[in-house]
Structures are given as structure tokens and as C-alpha cells.
Coordinates of C-alpha atoms and ligand atoms in Angstrom, one line a residue:
M1 CA 116.5 77.4 112.2
L2 CA 119.1 79.5 110.4
K3 CA 122.7 78.4 110.8
T4 CA 125.7 80.8 110.7
T5 CA 126.5 79.4 107.3
D6 CA 123.1 80.4 105.9
F7 CA 123.9 84.1 106.3
P8 CA 125.4 85.9 103.4
P9 CA 128.8 87.7 103.4
Q10 CA 129.1 90.8 105.6
Q11 CA 130.6 92.5 102.6
A12 CA 129.7 94.4 99.4
L13 CA 129.7 92.7 96.0
I14 CA 131.8 94.8 93.7
G15 CA 133.1 93.5 90.3
G16 CA 132.4 89.9 91.2
D17 CA 134.4 90.1 94.5
W18 CA 133.1 90.4 98.1
V19 CA 134.7 93.5 99.5
N20 CA 135.1 94.5 103.1
S21 CA 133.9 97.8 104.6
A22 CA 135.7 99.6 107.4
T23 CA 132.6 99.2 109.6
T24 CA 129.5 97.0 109.7
L25 CA 125.9 97.4 110.8
E26 CA 123.9 95.2 113.1
V27 CA 120.9 93.5 111.6
E28 CA 118.0 93.0 114.1
A29 CA 115.2 90.4 114.0
P30 CA 112.0 92.5 114.2
A31 CA 110.1 89.7 115.9
T32 CA 112.5 89.6 118.9
G33 CA 114.5 92.8 118.7
E34 CA 117.6 90.5 119.0
P35 CA 120.6 90.8 116.7
L36 CA 120.8 88.3 113.8
T37 CA 124.0 89.1 112.0
R38 CA 125.9 92.1 110.5
I39 CA 126.1 93.7 107.1
A40 CA 128.6 95.9 105.3
R41 CA 128.3 99.7 105.8
C42 CA 129.4 100.9 102.4
Q43 CA 130.7 104.4 101.9
P44 CA 130.9 106.6 98.7
D45 CA 134.2 104.9 97.7
H46 CA 132.5 101.5 97.6
V47 CA 129.7 103.0 95.5
D48 CA 132.2 104.6 93.1
A49 CA 134.1 101.3 92.7
A50 CA 130.7 99.5 92.1
V51 CA 129.7 102.0 89.5
K52 CA 133.1 101.6 87.8
A53 CA 132.7 97.8 87.8
A54 CA 129.2 98.0 86.3
Q55 CA 130.6 100.4 83.6
Q56 CA 133.4 98.0 82.8
S57 CA 131.0 95.1 82.5
F58 CA 128.7 97.1 80.3
S59 CA 131.1 98.8 78.0
G60 CA 134.7 98.1 79.0
Q61 CA 137.1 95.9 77.2
S62 CA 136.6 93.2 79.8
G63 CA 132.8 93.7 79.4
E64 CA 131.6 90.2 79.4
W65 CA 128.0 91.1 80.1
A66 CA 127.9 93.4 77.1
S67 CA 129.1 90.6 74.9
W68 CA 126.2 88.3 75.8
S69 CA 123.5 88.1 73.2
A70 CA 119.8 88.4 74.2
R71 CA 119.5 84.7 73.9
Q72 CA 122.4 84.1 76.3
R73 CA 120.9 86.5 78.8
S74 CA 117.6 84.8 78.4
E75 CA 119.1 81.4 79.0
W76 CA 121.0 82.6 82.1
L77 CA 117.9 84.3 83.7
L78 CA 115.8 81.1 83.1
R79 CA 118.5 78.9 84.8
F80 CA 118.7 81.4 87.7
A81 CA 115.0 81.1 88.2
D82 CA 115.5 77.4 88.8
T83 CA 118.5 78.2 91.1
I84 CA 116.3 80.4 93.3
E85 CA 113.6 77.8 93.5
G86 CA 116.2 75.3 94.5
H87 CA 117.2 77.6 97.4
Q88 CA 113.6 78.6 98.3
E89 CA 113.7 77.2 101.8
Q90 CA 116.9 78.9 102.9
L91 CA 116.1 82.2 101.1
A92 CA 112.6 82.2 102.8
Q93 CA 114.1 81.6 106.2
L94 CA 116.4 84.5 105.7
E95 CA 113.6 86.8 104.5
C96 CA 111.4 85.7 107.3
A97 CA 113.9 86.3 110.1
D98 CA 115.1 89.6 108.6
T99 CA 111.6 91.2 108.0
G100 CA 109.5 89.2 110.5
K101 CA 106.9 88.3 107.8
P102 CA 105.1 85.0 108.1
M103 CA 107.0 82.1 106.7
A104 CA 104.3 81.1 104.1
Q105 CA 104.5 84.7 102.8
A106 CA 108.2 84.6 102.7
K107 CA 108.1 81.4 100.7
G108 CA 105.6 83.0 98.3
D109 CA 107.9 86.1 98.0
I110 CA 110.8 83.8 97.0
A111 CA 108.6 82.0 94.5
A112 CA 107.6 85.4 93.0
C113 CA 111.3 86.4 92.8
A114 CA 111.9 83.2 90.8
R115 CA 108.9 84.1 88.6
Y116 CA 110.4 87.5 87.7
F117 CA 113.6 85.8 86.5
R118 CA 111.5 83.4 84.5
F119 CA 109.3 86.0 83.0
Y120 CA 112.1 88.3 82.1
G121 CA 114.2 85.4 81.0
G122 CA 111.4 84.5 78.6
A123 CA 111.1 88.1 77.4
A124 CA 114.7 89.0 77.0
D125 CA 115.0 87.8 73.4
K126 CA 111.5 89.1 72.4
L127 CA 112.0 92.8 72.9
H128 CA 112.8 94.6 69.7
G129 CA 112.6 97.9 67.8
E130 CA 110.5 98.8 64.7
T131 CA 110.9 99.8 61.2
I132 CA 109.3 103.1 60.1
P133 CA 107.9 103.8 56.6
F134 CA 109.5 107.2 55.7
E135 CA 110.7 108.7 52.4
T136 CA 111.2 106.1 49.6
D137 CA 115.0 106.6 49.7
F138 CA 115.3 106.0 53.5
A139 CA 115.3 102.9 55.6
V140 CA 114.4 103.8 59.2
M141 CA 114.6 101.6 62.3
T142 CA 114.4 102.0 66.0
L143 CA 116.9 100.2 68.2
R144 CA 115.9 99.4 71.7
E145 CA 119.1 99.8 73.7
P146 CA 119.9 99.3 77.4
Y147 CA 120.7 102.4 79.4
G148 CA 124.0 101.2 80.8
V149 CA 124.5 101.3 84.6
C150 CA 121.3 101.1 86.4
A151 CA 121.2 102.3 90.0
Q152 CA 118.5 100.5 92.0
I153 CA 117.6 101.6 95.6
I154 CA 115.1 99.2 97.2
P155 CA 113.2 99.0 100.5
W156 CA 112.9 96.5 103.3
N157 CA 109.3 95.4 102.9
Y158 CA 109.7 93.0 100.0
P159 CA 113.5 92.6 99.5
S160 CA 113.4 89.5 97.4
Q161 CA 110.4 90.4 95.3
I162 CA 111.7 93.9 94.5
F163 CA 115.1 92.4 93.7
G164 CA 113.4 90.2 91.2
R165 CA 111.3 92.9 89.8
C166 CA 114.3 95.3 89.3
V167 CA 117.3 93.1 88.7
A168 CA 115.7 90.6 86.3
A169 CA 114.2 93.3 84.2
A170 CA 117.4 95.4 84.0
L171 CA 119.6 92.4 83.2
A172 CA 117.2 91.1 80.6
A173 CA 117.4 94.4 78.7
G174 CA 121.2 94.2 78.8
N175 CA 122.0 96.7 81.6
T176 CA 124.4 96.3 84.5
I177 CA 123.4 97.1 88.0
V178 CA 124.5 98.8 91.2
L179 CA 121.9 97.9 93.9
K180 CA 121.6 99.5 97.3
P181 CA 119.3 97.3 99.5
A182 CA 117.7 98.6 102.7
E183 CA 119.7 98.6 105.9
D184 CA 116.7 97.1 107.7
A185 CA 116.3 94.0 105.6
C186 CA 118.7 92.8 102.9
L187 CA 119.8 89.3 103.8
S188 CA 117.8 87.5 101.1
V189 CA 119.0 90.0 98.6
L190 CA 122.7 89.5 99.5
R191 CA 122.2 85.7 99.3
L192 CA 120.5 86.1 95.9
A193 CA 123.4 88.1 94.7
E194 CA 125.8 85.5 96.0
L195 CA 123.9 82.7 94.2
A196 CA 123.9 84.8 91.0
V197 CA 127.7 85.1 91.0
D198 CA 128.2 81.5 92.0
H199 CA 125.9 80.5 89.1
G200 CA 127.9 82.3 86.4
L201 CA 126.7 85.9 86.2
P202 CA 129.7 87.7 84.8
A203 CA 131.6 89.9 87.2
G204 CA 130.3 93.5 87.5
A205 CA 126.9 92.8 85.9
L206 CA 125.4 93.0 89.4
N207 CA 127.0 94.9 92.2
V208 CA 125.5 95.3 95.7
V209 CA 126.4 98.0 98.2
P210 CA 124.6 97.5 101.5
G211 CA 124.6 100.3 104.0
L212 CA 122.8 103.4 105.1
G213 CA 120.5 105.4 102.7
S214 CA 122.2 108.7 103.8
E215 CA 125.6 107.2 102.9
A216 CA 125.6 104.5 100.2
G217 CA 122.2 105.5 98.9
A218 CA 122.8 109.1 98.6
A219 CA 126.2 108.5 96.9
L220 CA 124.6 106.2 94.4
A221 CA 121.7 108.5 93.5
S222 CA 124.1 111.4 93.0
H223 CA 126.8 109.5 91.1
P224 CA 127.6 111.2 87.8
D225 CA 128.2 107.9 86.0
I226 CA 124.9 106.1 86.5
D227 CA 122.6 106.0 83.5
H228 CA 119.2 105.2 85.1
L229 CA 117.8 105.2 88.6
S230 CA 115.0 103.1 90.0
F231 CA 113.8 103.8 93.5
T232 CA 111.2 102.2 95.7
G233 CA 110.4 103.7 99.1
S234 CA 108.9 106.8 100.7
P235 CA 107.8 109.9 98.8
E236 CA 110.2 112.1 100.7
T237 CA 113.3 110.0 100.0
G238 CA 111.9 109.6 96.4
T239 CA 112.1 113.4 96.0
H240 CA 115.7 113.5 97.3
V241 CA 116.9 110.8 95.0
A242 CA 115.1 112.3 92.0
Q243 CA 116.7 115.7 92.7
A244 CA 120.1 114.1 93.0
A245 CA 119.7 112.2 89.7
A246 CA 118.4 115.3 88.0
Q247 CA 121.8 117.0 88.5
H248 CA 123.2 114.6 85.9
H249 CA 120.0 114.3 83.8
V250 CA 119.5 110.7 84.8
P251 CA 116.1 109.2 84.2
V252 CA 114.2 107.9 87.2
T253 CA 111.5 105.4 88.0
L254 CA 109.8 106.1 91.3
E255 CA 107.6 103.7 93.2
L256 CA 106.5 105.6 96.3
G257 CA 103.6 103.8 98.0
G258 CA 99.9 104.6 98.3
K259 CA 96.7 104.9 100.1
S260 CA 94.7 102.6 98.0
P261 CA 90.9 102.3 98.3
Q262 CA 88.8 99.2 98.2
L263 CA 85.2 100.1 97.1
V264 CA 82.5 97.7 98.2
F265 CA 79.1 98.2 96.7
A266 CA 75.8 96.8 98.0
D267 CA 75.6 94.4 95.1
A268 CA 79.1 92.9 95.8
D269 CA 79.9 89.3 96.4
L270 CA 80.8 89.9 100.0
D271 CA 82.0 86.3 100.5
A272 CA 84.8 87.1 98.0
A273 CA 85.2 90.8 98.9
L274 CA 85.6 90.7 102.7
P275 CA 88.5 88.2 102.9
A276 CA 90.3 90.1 100.2
V277 CA 89.7 93.4 102.1
I278 CA 91.4 91.8 105.2
K279 CA 94.3 90.3 103.2
G280 CA 94.8 93.6 101.4
I281 CA 95.6 95.3 104.7
I282 CA 97.2 92.7 106.9
Q283 CA 99.6 91.2 104.3
N284 CA 103.2 92.0 105.5
A285 CA 101.6 93.7 108.5
G286 CA 100.3 96.4 106.3
Q287 CA 103.8 97.4 105.2
T288 CA 103.0 97.1 101.5
C289 CA 103.0 99.9 99.0
S290 CA 99.9 98.6 97.4
A291 CA 98.0 97.8 100.7
G292 CA 94.3 98.3 100.4
S293 CA 94.4 100.6 103.4
R294 CA 91.0 102.4 102.8
L295 CA 87.7 100.7 102.8
L296 CA 84.9 102.6 101.1
V297 CA 81.5 100.8 101.7
Q298 CA 78.0 101.7 100.5
R299 CA 75.6 102.9 103.1
E300 CA 73.0 100.1 103.0
I301 CA 75.5 97.4 103.8
A302 CA 77.9 99.5 105.9
D303 CA 76.7 98.3 109.3
S304 CA 76.7 94.6 108.4
V305 CA 80.1 94.8 106.6
V306 CA 81.7 96.6 109.6
A307 CA 80.2 94.0 112.0
N308 CA 81.5 91.2 109.8
L309 CA 85.0 92.8 109.6
C310 CA 85.1 93.3 113.3
E311 CA 84.7 89.5 113.9
R312 CA 87.5 88.9 111.3
F313 CA 89.8 91.5 112.9
A314 CA 89.3 90.1 116.4
A315 CA 90.3 86.7 115.2
L316 CA 93.7 87.9 113.7
R317 CA 96.8 86.9 115.6
C318 CA 100.3 88.4 115.6
D319 CA 103.4 86.4 116.1
A320 CA 107.0 85.9 114.9
G321 CA 107.3 85.0 111.2
E322 CA 108.3 81.3 112.0
A323 CA 104.9 80.8 113.8
D324 CA 103.2 81.7 110.5
A325 CA 100.4 83.7 112.1
D326 CA 98.2 86.2 110.3
C327 CA 100.6 89.2 111.0
G328 CA 104.2 89.6 111.8
P329 CA 105.9 92.6 113.6
L330 CA 106.6 95.9 112.0
I331 CA 110.1 96.3 110.7
N332 CA 111.7 98.3 113.4
A333 CA 111.0 100.3 116.7
R334 CA 111.0 103.6 114.7
Q335 CA 108.1 102.5 112.4
K336 CA 106.2 101.1 115.4
A337 CA 106.6 104.3 117.4
K338 CA 105.6 106.4 114.4
L339 CA 102.5 104.4 113.8
E340 CA 101.5 104.3 117.5
E341 CA 101.9 108.1 117.8
R342 CA 99.5 108.4 114.8
L343 CA 97.0 106.0 116.3
A344 CA 97.1 107.8 119.6
A345 CA 96.4 111.1 117.9
A346 CA 93.5 109.5 115.9
K347 CA 91.9 108.2 119.2
A348 CA 92.3 111.7 120.7
D349 CA 90.4 113.0 117.7
G350 CA 87.5 110.8 118.5
I351 CA 88.2 108.0 115.9
R352 CA 86.9 104.7 117.1
V353 CA 88.9 101.5 117.1
A354 CA 86.0 99.2 116.2
A355 CA 88.1 96.0 116.5
M356 CA 91.5 94.8 117.1
G357 CA 93.5 91.5 116.7
Q358 CA 95.6 90.0 119.4
L359 CA 99.1 88.9 120.1
A360 CA 99.5 85.1 120.0
P361 CA 100.0 83.7 123.5
N362 CA 103.6 82.7 123.0
A363 CA 104.7 85.6 120.8
P364 CA 108.2 86.9 121.7
T365 CA 108.2 89.9 123.9
G366 CA 110.8 92.1 122.3
G367 CA 109.0 92.2 118.9
H368 CA 107.8 95.4 117.1
F369 CA 104.2 94.2 117.0
V370 CA 101.3 96.5 116.3
L371 CA 97.9 94.8 116.5
P372 CA 95.8 94.8 113.3
Q373 CA 92.9 97.3 113.8
L374 CA 89.8 98.7 112.1
L375 CA 89.1 102.4 112.5
T376 CA 85.6 104.0 112.0
D377 CA 83.9 107.3 112.8
I378 CA 86.7 109.2 111.0
P379 CA 86.2 113.0 110.6
K380 CA 86.2 114.2 107.0
G381 CA 89.8 115.1 105.8
H382 CA 91.5 113.5 108.8
E383 CA 95.1 112.5 108.2
V384 CA 94.5 108.7 108.7
L385 CA 92.4 109.0 105.5
H386 CA 95.1 110.3 103.3
E387 CA 98.5 109.5 104.9
E388 CA 100.2 106.2 104.4
L389 CA 100.3 104.6 107.8
F390 CA 102.3 101.5 106.8
G391 CA 100.8 99.2 109.3
P392 CA 97.9 96.8 109.7
V393 CA 95.3 99.6 110.1
L394 CA 92.2 99.8 107.9
V395 CA 90.2 103.0 107.8
V396 CA 86.5 102.9 106.9
Q397 CA 84.4 105.5 105.1
V398 CA 80.8 105.2 104.0
F399 CA 79.4 106.4 100.7
E400 CA 75.9 106.8 99.3
D401 CA 76.3 106.3 95.6
E402 CA 78.8 105.7 92.7
A403 CA 79.6 109.4 92.4
E404 CA 80.5 109.8 96.0
A405 CA 82.5 106.6 96.0
L406 CA 84.6 107.9 93.1
A407 CA 85.1 111.2 94.8
L408 CA 86.3 109.5 98.0
A409 CA 88.5 107.1 96.1
N410 CA 90.2 110.0 94.4
A411 CA 90.5 112.1 97.5
T412 CA 94.2 111.4 97.9
D413 CA 97.5 112.6 96.4
F414 CA 98.5 109.0 96.0
G415 CA 97.4 106.8 93.2
L416 CA 98.8 103.3 93.1
C417 CA 96.0 100.7 93.3
A418 CA 92.2 100.4 93.7
G419 CA 89.8 97.5 94.2
I420 CA 86.2 97.7 93.0
W421 CA 83.7 95.2 94.2
T422 CA 80.4 95.2 92.3
R423 CA 78.4 92.9 89.9
D424 CA 77.3 95.9 87.8
G425 CA 79.4 95.8 84.6
G426 CA 78.8 99.3 83.6
R427 CA 79.9 100.6 87.0
Q428 CA 83.0 98.4 86.9
L429 CA 84.1 100.1 83.7
R430 CA 83.1 103.6 84.6
L431 CA 85.1 103.4 87.9
A432 CA 88.0 101.6 86.4
K433 CA 88.3 104.6 84.0
G434 CA 87.5 107.2 86.6
I435 CA 89.9 106.2 89.4
R436 CA 93.2 107.9 89.4
S437 CA 95.7 105.1 89.9
G438 CA 98.2 102.9 88.2
Q439 CA 96.3 99.6 88.7
V440 CA 92.6 98.9 89.2
F441 CA 91.3 95.5 90.3
V442 CA 87.7 94.5 89.7
N443 CA 86.2 91.8 92.0
N444 CA 89.7 90.9 93.2
Y445 CA 92.6 92.7 94.8
G446 CA 96.1 92.5 93.6
A447 CA 95.7 89.7 91.0
A448 CA 98.0 87.5 93.2
G449 CA 100.9 89.8 92.7
G450 CA 100.9 89.4 88.9
V451 CA 104.6 89.8 87.8
E452 CA 103.2 90.1 84.2
L453 CA 101.1 93.2 85.1
P454 CA 102.5 96.7 84.7
F455 CA 102.7 98.4 88.1
G456 CA 103.4 101.9 89.2
G457 CA 101.9 105.2 90.4
V458 CA 100.2 108.4 89.7
G459 CA 100.9 111.6 91.6
R460 CA 102.5 111.0 95.0
S461 CA 102.8 107.3 94.3
G462 CA 105.5 108.0 91.7
H463 CA 106.0 107.5 88.1
G464 CA 107.3 105.0 85.6
R465 CA 106.2 101.4 85.4
E466 CA 107.8 98.2 86.6
K467 CA 106.6 94.6 86.1
G468 CA 105.5 93.0 82.9
F469 CA 106.7 94.1 79.4
E470 CA 106.4 97.7 80.4
G471 CA 108.9 97.1 83.1
L472 CA 111.3 95.6 80.6
R473 CA 110.8 98.5 78.2
S474 CA 111.5 101.0 80.9
Y475 CA 115.0 99.7 81.2
T476 CA 115.6 100.5 77.6
R477 CA 115.7 103.6 75.5
I478 CA 115.0 104.1 71.8
K479 CA 117.6 105.1 69.2
T480 CA 116.3 106.0 65.8
V481 CA 118.6 105.1 62.8
A482 CA 117.7 106.8 59.5
I483 CA 119.6 105.4 56.5
K484 CA 119.5 107.2 53.1
H485 CA 120.1 105.1 50.1
N486 CA 119.9 105.4 46.3
Ligands
NAP501 P1 113.0 105.2 102.7 O1 113.9 106.2 103.4 O2 112.3 105.7 101.5 O3 114.0 104.0 102.3 C1 113.9 103.3 101.0 C2 115.3 103.1 100.5 O4 116.0 104.3 100.3 C3 116.2 102.3 101.5 O5 117.1 101.5 100.9 C4 116.9 103.5 102.2 O6 118.1 103.1 102.8 C5 117.2 104.4 101.0 N1 117.5 105.8 101.4 C6 117.1 106.5 102.5 N2 117.5 107.7 102.5 C7 118.2 107.9 101.3 C8 118.9 109.0 100.7 N3 119.0 110.2 101.2 N4 119.4 108.8 99.5 C9 119.3 107.6 98.8 N5 118.7 106.5 99.4 C10 118.1 106.7 100.6 O7 112.0 104.5 103.6 P2 112.1 104.2 105.2 O8 112.7 105.3 106.0 O9 112.8 102.8 105.3 O10 110.5 104.0 105.6 C11 109.8 105.2 105.8 C12 108.4 105.2 105.1 O11 108.6 104.9 103.8 C13 107.5 104.1 105.6 O12 106.7 104.4 106.7 C14 106.6 103.9 104.3 O13 105.5 104.9 104.4 C15 107.5 104.3 103.2 N6 107.9 103.1 102.5 C16 107.4 102.8 101.3 C17 107.7 101.6 100.6 C18 107.1 101.2 99.4 O14 107.1 100.1 99.0 N7 106.6 102.1 98.6 C19 108.8 100.8 101.2 C20 109.4 101.2 102.4 C21 109.0 102.3 103.0 P3 118.2 102.7 104.4 O15 116.8 102.3 104.8 O16 119.1 101.5 104.4 O17 118.7 103.8 105.2
MG502 MG1 115.4 102.2 106.7

């Protein structure tokens, strides 16, 4: 059980100090609909002060962060990974209460956050430029430099993991940060920020401005003094923030979700594939950008696969995060209403709910639960096949052959991930090359999160890459130095 002292400050972190806002926002527990605590509601003046603090830390006279060598940054990040692990229980409880996700997943998310700090801690002093052979009287080198002040706007579905992914990489590369967490879930992020400052991160290297997207978020994306913007969330908000950043020619990384397919061929190892198909859609109650939300199955095994999945769906249980069931609630009443409206429209269009999970007997009554479900008999081109539903809803399509499977897989504007289940090596490679997406998994889905593996989208899923060394490089830019000598 969370105690009052477990909650982070109801303030913004600016220049190493916790700063009050004139008003605060209530934080609700999605599993019960009950209030949990409050958070600061930052306004443009907080964002401005946070950007100034980040600038000071990066380049000002008091810029302690700027004076740290790559080795010092590396050592701090590695130590901070240990700190996170030392607080795993409390951080997981915060994330579980705040998002409603099952406790086991929340613990895994905190472990992944620590892994980001360890990975980027290890990488911080191994990133370097090149020398280029040019004319004989020249020495030419490239310097890989941090951008400066990185604005990071993150969502509510994986607050601690996305904190790790963005913050560890940007700090490792030597940047400073102003982070706007999501109003709906930011308690673990605020606690992580508090731990970072308490464990010696120089003032201003990381600033956190909680509040509304339309207030703090919009002020940050349009701030003239940010040097880079990384955004994770919906395509619509992604367009807004990219337009705002473009006013000041600020480079952006956009991670905007997906409608990722899982392709199951008749020769697949179904004992491995089917549990992964289920996990790919119910993890985080389907509120995952990389959710495997479309199942494409080959005709000759379609009936038996659907029958098998129906049994698995019927066995799924929804409950509060603490109960550690298969599925937690959705994040808020708005997301639940939006999804239920789409499901009602789908039913009215003749789409069949082939199977559904259940609410656990003692699940709280006020929670935003939507039962996991499997949809079949879907008319060609129906919106459930190409729109992100962001809930535990799997849509099924049947294909005849590899060519049709590829065409269906690519019949979306999104392109984040894809899973291919087949024993045929040639087909694995042909499809891996043919599918339009940022990640392709063969005979697995998600590679257990893989902090080391570059991640990002194509088309409506966004652009730029996070995670792995690519993520670290994306927080740097190249300067070319050409020296003429005798
Ligand atoms: P969202 O609007 O894209 O929110 C993402 C982040 O952007 C939050 O921190 C949000 O702040 C902030 N934001 C909102 N409006 C902004 C603006 N005008 N300027 C700057 N920042 C702004 O997503 P949502 O409304 O929470 O969820 C809606 C849909 O987005 C979901 O149904 C899902 O399809 C998609 N989504 C995708 C991901 C993903 O991982 N790709 C994650 C979350 C949601 P506040 O929320 O605090 O207002
Ligand atoms: Mg929101």
C-alpha cells in the first residue's frame, strides 16, 4: 500500500528546486476512479524558467552539467541505474496505482527504466566522431555534439520506461532536459526525477514541468530556446508539436503509435505464436504504441487458430493493478468511452465479437475496465482494421498466401512493428524486407522490450529512432572541422 510519503512533490522541478504552481491537478487511480494525489499544473512561465535553467546548466557560467566529461556522465548514469533498482518496489507501486497496470508489469517497467540508464551509462563514453581522409594538407574530423536543451513530451502509458528511454539517452549525450510528463500518469516520473536530484544530478540538467498538454506541453513545444524536441503520443498531437517546433527550426523525433500486424502462417510454431499474439495485444490493456493489434492468419489454419484464441481470450481476467490479473483498466473515462463507442459502431456494422474476457469477481466497481476481445468477420477497409484503438482488442483477418499477407500487413498508414511467424527462412527474409515498419520480429514479438534495439516509425507512426545506439546518436548532431596545415 502506498503511504502519503511515497508520493512525489506536487510541484515542478526547475533548476534543482521544487517550485509551486498556482493551481494543481487531481490524479485519479484508473482502477477505482478515486483520487490518489495531486500534481502541479505548470503554466508557460514555469516552462520558460525550466528552459532557462536547462540552458544555464548546458552552457551558462554555472553550467555544471556541461563541465562533466563523458566518463563522469557515464559513471553517474550507471550509479543511477542502481538507485532505480534500489527503489523498484516503491516506483512500481506508484506506476501501478497511477496507470492501473498489473504490478508484475509495473515492476518490469521499472527494471527496464534502470536498464536504459545502464545501457546509456555504458555507451556515454563510447560515442565519438570520425576523421575523414581529404586533401593532403587538411586534417578533417567530425565532432558529435549534444544539441543543448532537449524538450521531451511523454505519454501516460509507459511513464517510467519512456522516461528512461528519453532522459538516459539525452543526458548520456551531454544534453540538458525539460520534460513534460502526461497529466494522466506521471507519479513514477516525478519520483524518478526526485531520486536523480537527490543522487547528485547537477541542478538544471533535468527539469520537469507537469501539467496539461494544452498549457505546459504547448508552451514547451513552441519555446524559442529549445534545441531538440522528442514527442511520444498521438499522431494528431504529434502534428501540432512538430508544427510548433518548426517555427524555430527545432529538429523533432516523433513516436506516434501504430496498428502493428502479427502474421501467422500455416507452418508456424503455434505453441510459441499464440501466447505471443495474446500478450502482444493485452499487455498494458492494449494501450501500447507497439501493440500487435492486427492478427493476419493463413486460411488453412484460420478456424483452429481463432478457436484456440477464443479459449485464451475467454480465460483472461481484468482487475486492479495490485491484483496482478491479465489486464488492468484503461487510463481514464475518456479513453474508455472512445473505445466503447468504436466497438458499438463495429458491432452495428456486423463485426463479430468472437470471444471476450471477464472482470475478476472482486474487481473494483469504479474502474475504467474494457474487457479484452477478439473481433472477426470484419468488412474490408473497416476502420477497426486501420485505426489505433488503444485497448485490448484484437482484429482478425485471413490471408491465402504470402503476397496477400504482405499486402494486408502494409494496408495501413502506420508502420511501427510487425511479427512474422513462419519456419520458412526465405519467407522470413522476404517479408522482413517487404513490410513497411520500423521493427520486424521473426518468431517472436517485441524481443522482450529490447532497450538495445533501435525503435521508431514509418509514415503515421512518426520518424526518428529511439533506443539503442541510434537513440543516443539522435540526441547528437555532427560538426565538421576541417583544418588546413602546411
Ligand atoms: P496525446 O494528446 O498525444 O498526449 C501525449 C502527450 O502530449 C501528453 O504529455 C500530453 O499532455 C501532451 N500534449 C497534449 N496536447 C498537447 C499540445 N497541444 N502540445 C504539447 N503537448 C501536448 O495523447 P492522449 O490524448 O493522452 O491519448 C490519445 C490517443 O493517443 C490514444 O488513444 C492513443 O491512440 C494515442 N497515444 C499513443 C501513445 C504512444 O505510445 N504512441 C501514447 C499515448 C497515447 P496531457 O495528456 O498531460 O494533456
Ligand atoms: Mg492526456
